[in-house]
Protein backbone atom coordinates (compact mmCIF):
# COMPACT_ATOMS: atom_id res chain seq x y z
CA MET A 1 122.58 96.20 102.96
CA SER A 2 119.24 96.91 102.89
CA LYS A 3 116.43 96.06 105.19
CA THR A 4 114.46 93.00 104.24
CA ILE A 5 110.87 94.08 104.13
CA THR A 6 108.16 91.58 104.70
CA ALA A 7 104.38 91.68 103.68
CA GLN A 8 103.45 91.72 107.33
CA ASP A 9 105.40 94.50 107.79
CA LEU A 10 103.15 96.31 105.11
CA HIS A 11 100.13 94.64 106.74
CA ILE A 12 99.52 92.62 104.06
CA HIS A 13 98.00 88.97 105.03
CA PHE A 14 97.64 86.33 102.64
CA GLY A 15 94.72 84.24 102.33
CA HIS A 16 93.67 81.39 99.97
CA GLY A 17 91.68 82.57 97.20
CA ASP A 18 92.25 86.09 98.43
CA GLU A 19 93.20 88.14 95.43
CA THR A 20 93.76 91.85 96.93
CA PRO A 21 96.84 90.79 98.76
CA LEU A 22 98.57 88.98 95.99
CA PHE A 23 98.46 92.04 94.25
CA LYS A 24 99.80 94.39 96.74
CA TRP A 25 102.67 92.19 97.67
CA LEU A 26 103.18 92.11 93.81
CA ILE A 27 103.10 95.84 93.96
CA ALA A 28 105.66 95.98 96.78
CA SER A 29 108.05 93.29 95.41
CA PHE A 30 107.75 95.13 92.31
CA LEU A 31 108.82 98.43 94.25
CA MET A 32 111.39 96.76 96.13
CA GLY A 33 113.21 94.72 93.20
CA LYS A 34 114.55 97.90 92.02
CA ARG A 35 118.09 99.68 92.79
CA ILE A 36 116.48 101.56 95.71
CA GLN A 37 116.43 101.74 99.77
CA ALA A 38 113.61 99.28 101.04
CA ASP A 39 112.18 101.74 103.19
CA ILE A 40 111.52 104.25 100.14
CA ALA A 41 110.31 101.55 98.11
CA ALA A 42 107.79 100.44 101.09
CA GLN A 43 106.88 104.30 101.50
CA ALA A 44 105.82 104.15 98.21
CA TYR A 45 104.13 101.06 98.35
CA ARG A 46 102.06 103.06 101.40
CA VAL A 47 101.15 105.90 99.10
CA ILE A 48 100.36 103.92 95.93
CA VAL A 49 98.48 101.22 97.67
CA GLU A 50 97.34 102.83 101.11
CA LYS A 51 97.22 106.65 100.68
CA ARG A 52 95.71 106.80 97.15
CA GLN A 53 94.13 103.43 97.42
CA ARG A 54 95.17 101.84 94.03
CA ASP A 55 94.88 98.32 95.45
CA THR A 56 93.69 96.46 92.48
CA PRO A 57 95.05 96.43 88.96
CA ARG A 58 91.74 98.21 87.91
CA LYS A 59 92.36 101.36 90.14
CA LEU A 60 96.21 101.40 89.40
CA ALA A 61 95.21 101.14 85.15
CA ASN A 62 93.31 104.21 85.83
CA CYS A 63 96.04 106.48 86.90
CA SER A 64 97.71 108.74 84.94
CA HIS A 65 101.25 108.81 84.26
CA ARG A 66 101.70 111.86 85.75
CA GLU A 67 99.52 110.68 89.42
CA LEU A 68 102.11 107.95 89.55
CA VAL A 69 105.11 110.08 88.88
CA ALA A 70 103.70 112.37 91.66
CA MET A 71 103.03 109.46 93.96
CA LEU A 72 106.47 107.83 93.92
CA GLY A 73 107.75 111.65 94.32
CA GLU A 74 105.83 111.89 97.35
CA ALA A 75 107.60 108.70 98.60
CA HIS A 76 110.79 110.23 97.97
CA TYR A 77 111.02 107.16 95.16
CA VAL A 78 112.61 109.54 92.70
CA ARG A 79 115.61 108.05 91.17
CA TYR A 80 113.43 105.55 88.76
CA ASP A 81 110.18 107.70 89.26
CA GLU A 82 109.41 108.07 85.37
CA THR A 83 110.42 104.40 84.11
CA THR A 84 108.46 102.87 87.30
CA ALA A 85 105.55 104.76 86.72
CA LYS A 86 105.60 103.58 83.22
CA ARG A 87 105.97 100.14 83.86
CA LEU A 88 103.39 100.27 86.67
CA LEU A 89 100.90 101.43 84.46
CA ALA A 90 102.12 98.60 81.90
CA LEU A 91 101.94 96.07 84.38
CA ALA A 92 98.22 97.19 86.01
CA HIS A 93 97.53 97.13 82.13
CA LYS A 94 98.84 93.48 81.17
CA LEU A 95 97.27 91.94 83.92
CA ASN A 96 93.92 93.34 83.08
CA ASP A 97 94.17 92.50 79.79
CA GLU A 98 95.85 89.21 79.55
CA TYR A 99 94.76 87.48 83.11
CA ALA A 100 91.35 89.17 83.93
CA GLY A 101 93.25 91.18 86.58
CA LYS A 102 94.06 88.41 88.86
CA VAL A 103 97.87 86.97 89.95
CA GLY A 104 95.56 83.56 90.72
CA ASN A 105 95.11 83.31 86.50
CA ILE A 106 98.50 83.54 86.20
CA VAL A 107 99.15 80.83 88.64
CA ALA A 108 96.27 79.03 86.64
CA ALA A 109 97.50 79.36 83.46
CA SER A 110 100.99 78.16 84.36
CA ALA A 111 102.16 73.99 84.83
CA ASP A 112 104.19 74.78 87.80
CA ARG A 113 106.16 77.36 89.79
CA GLN A 114 109.05 77.91 87.12
CA ALA A 115 106.40 78.46 84.65
CA PHE A 116 104.76 80.65 86.64
CA GLU A 117 107.81 82.67 87.47
CA GLN A 118 108.47 82.80 83.89
CA ARG A 119 105.29 84.30 83.40
CA LEU A 120 106.02 86.84 85.98
CA ALA A 121 109.24 88.13 84.29
CA GLU A 122 107.12 88.68 81.12
CA PHE A 123 105.83 91.45 82.72
CA ASP A 124 108.09 94.70 81.74
CA GLY A 125 110.11 95.81 84.96
CA ILE A 126 109.90 92.43 86.59
CA GLY A 127 113.25 90.64 86.70
CA PRO A 128 114.89 88.29 88.97
CA LYS A 129 115.09 90.09 91.63
CA THR A 130 111.24 90.96 91.73
CA VAL A 131 110.60 87.38 91.07
CA GLU A 132 112.48 86.30 94.03
CA ILE A 133 110.98 89.05 96.23
CA PHE A 134 107.46 87.95 95.58
CA MET A 135 108.00 84.07 96.02
CA ARG A 136 109.64 84.72 98.98
CA GLU A 137 106.49 85.19 100.51
CA ALA A 138 103.83 84.20 98.26
CA GLY A 139 105.70 80.65 96.79
CA ALA A 140 104.48 78.60 99.27
CA LEU A 141 100.43 79.97 99.36
CA LEU A 142 100.67 79.39 95.64
CA PHE A 143 102.50 76.54 95.09
CA PRO A 144 102.26 74.36 98.52
């Protein structure tokens, strides 16, 4: 069984109205939602968000596919590196284009938690597991 990695483990601290930790946790959840070891997913998060400072949707969207594949490779996240890079870029672009780059705008566009979860699942590569991981830590903040 894979270890459960929390936002706190990744030094992500949520605050009301603070968009950056929500995006960081979304990226971490996205990476951990795949069939890959949690430690490798956490390392991929650290490489992309901390080392390469792709900590906003705009910064992530400005990566090339090749750069993202290289970052994933650096973290040994190689099993799904090509598709993950493609889907991370799609996530960043959709978040920028449809929600002005803010997870909070997905919340604002959703009638309730269920509608929010459905909107999250509309992002390519986000399935039930990723939604579950994301909501495990952000749900109470977004829907008190």
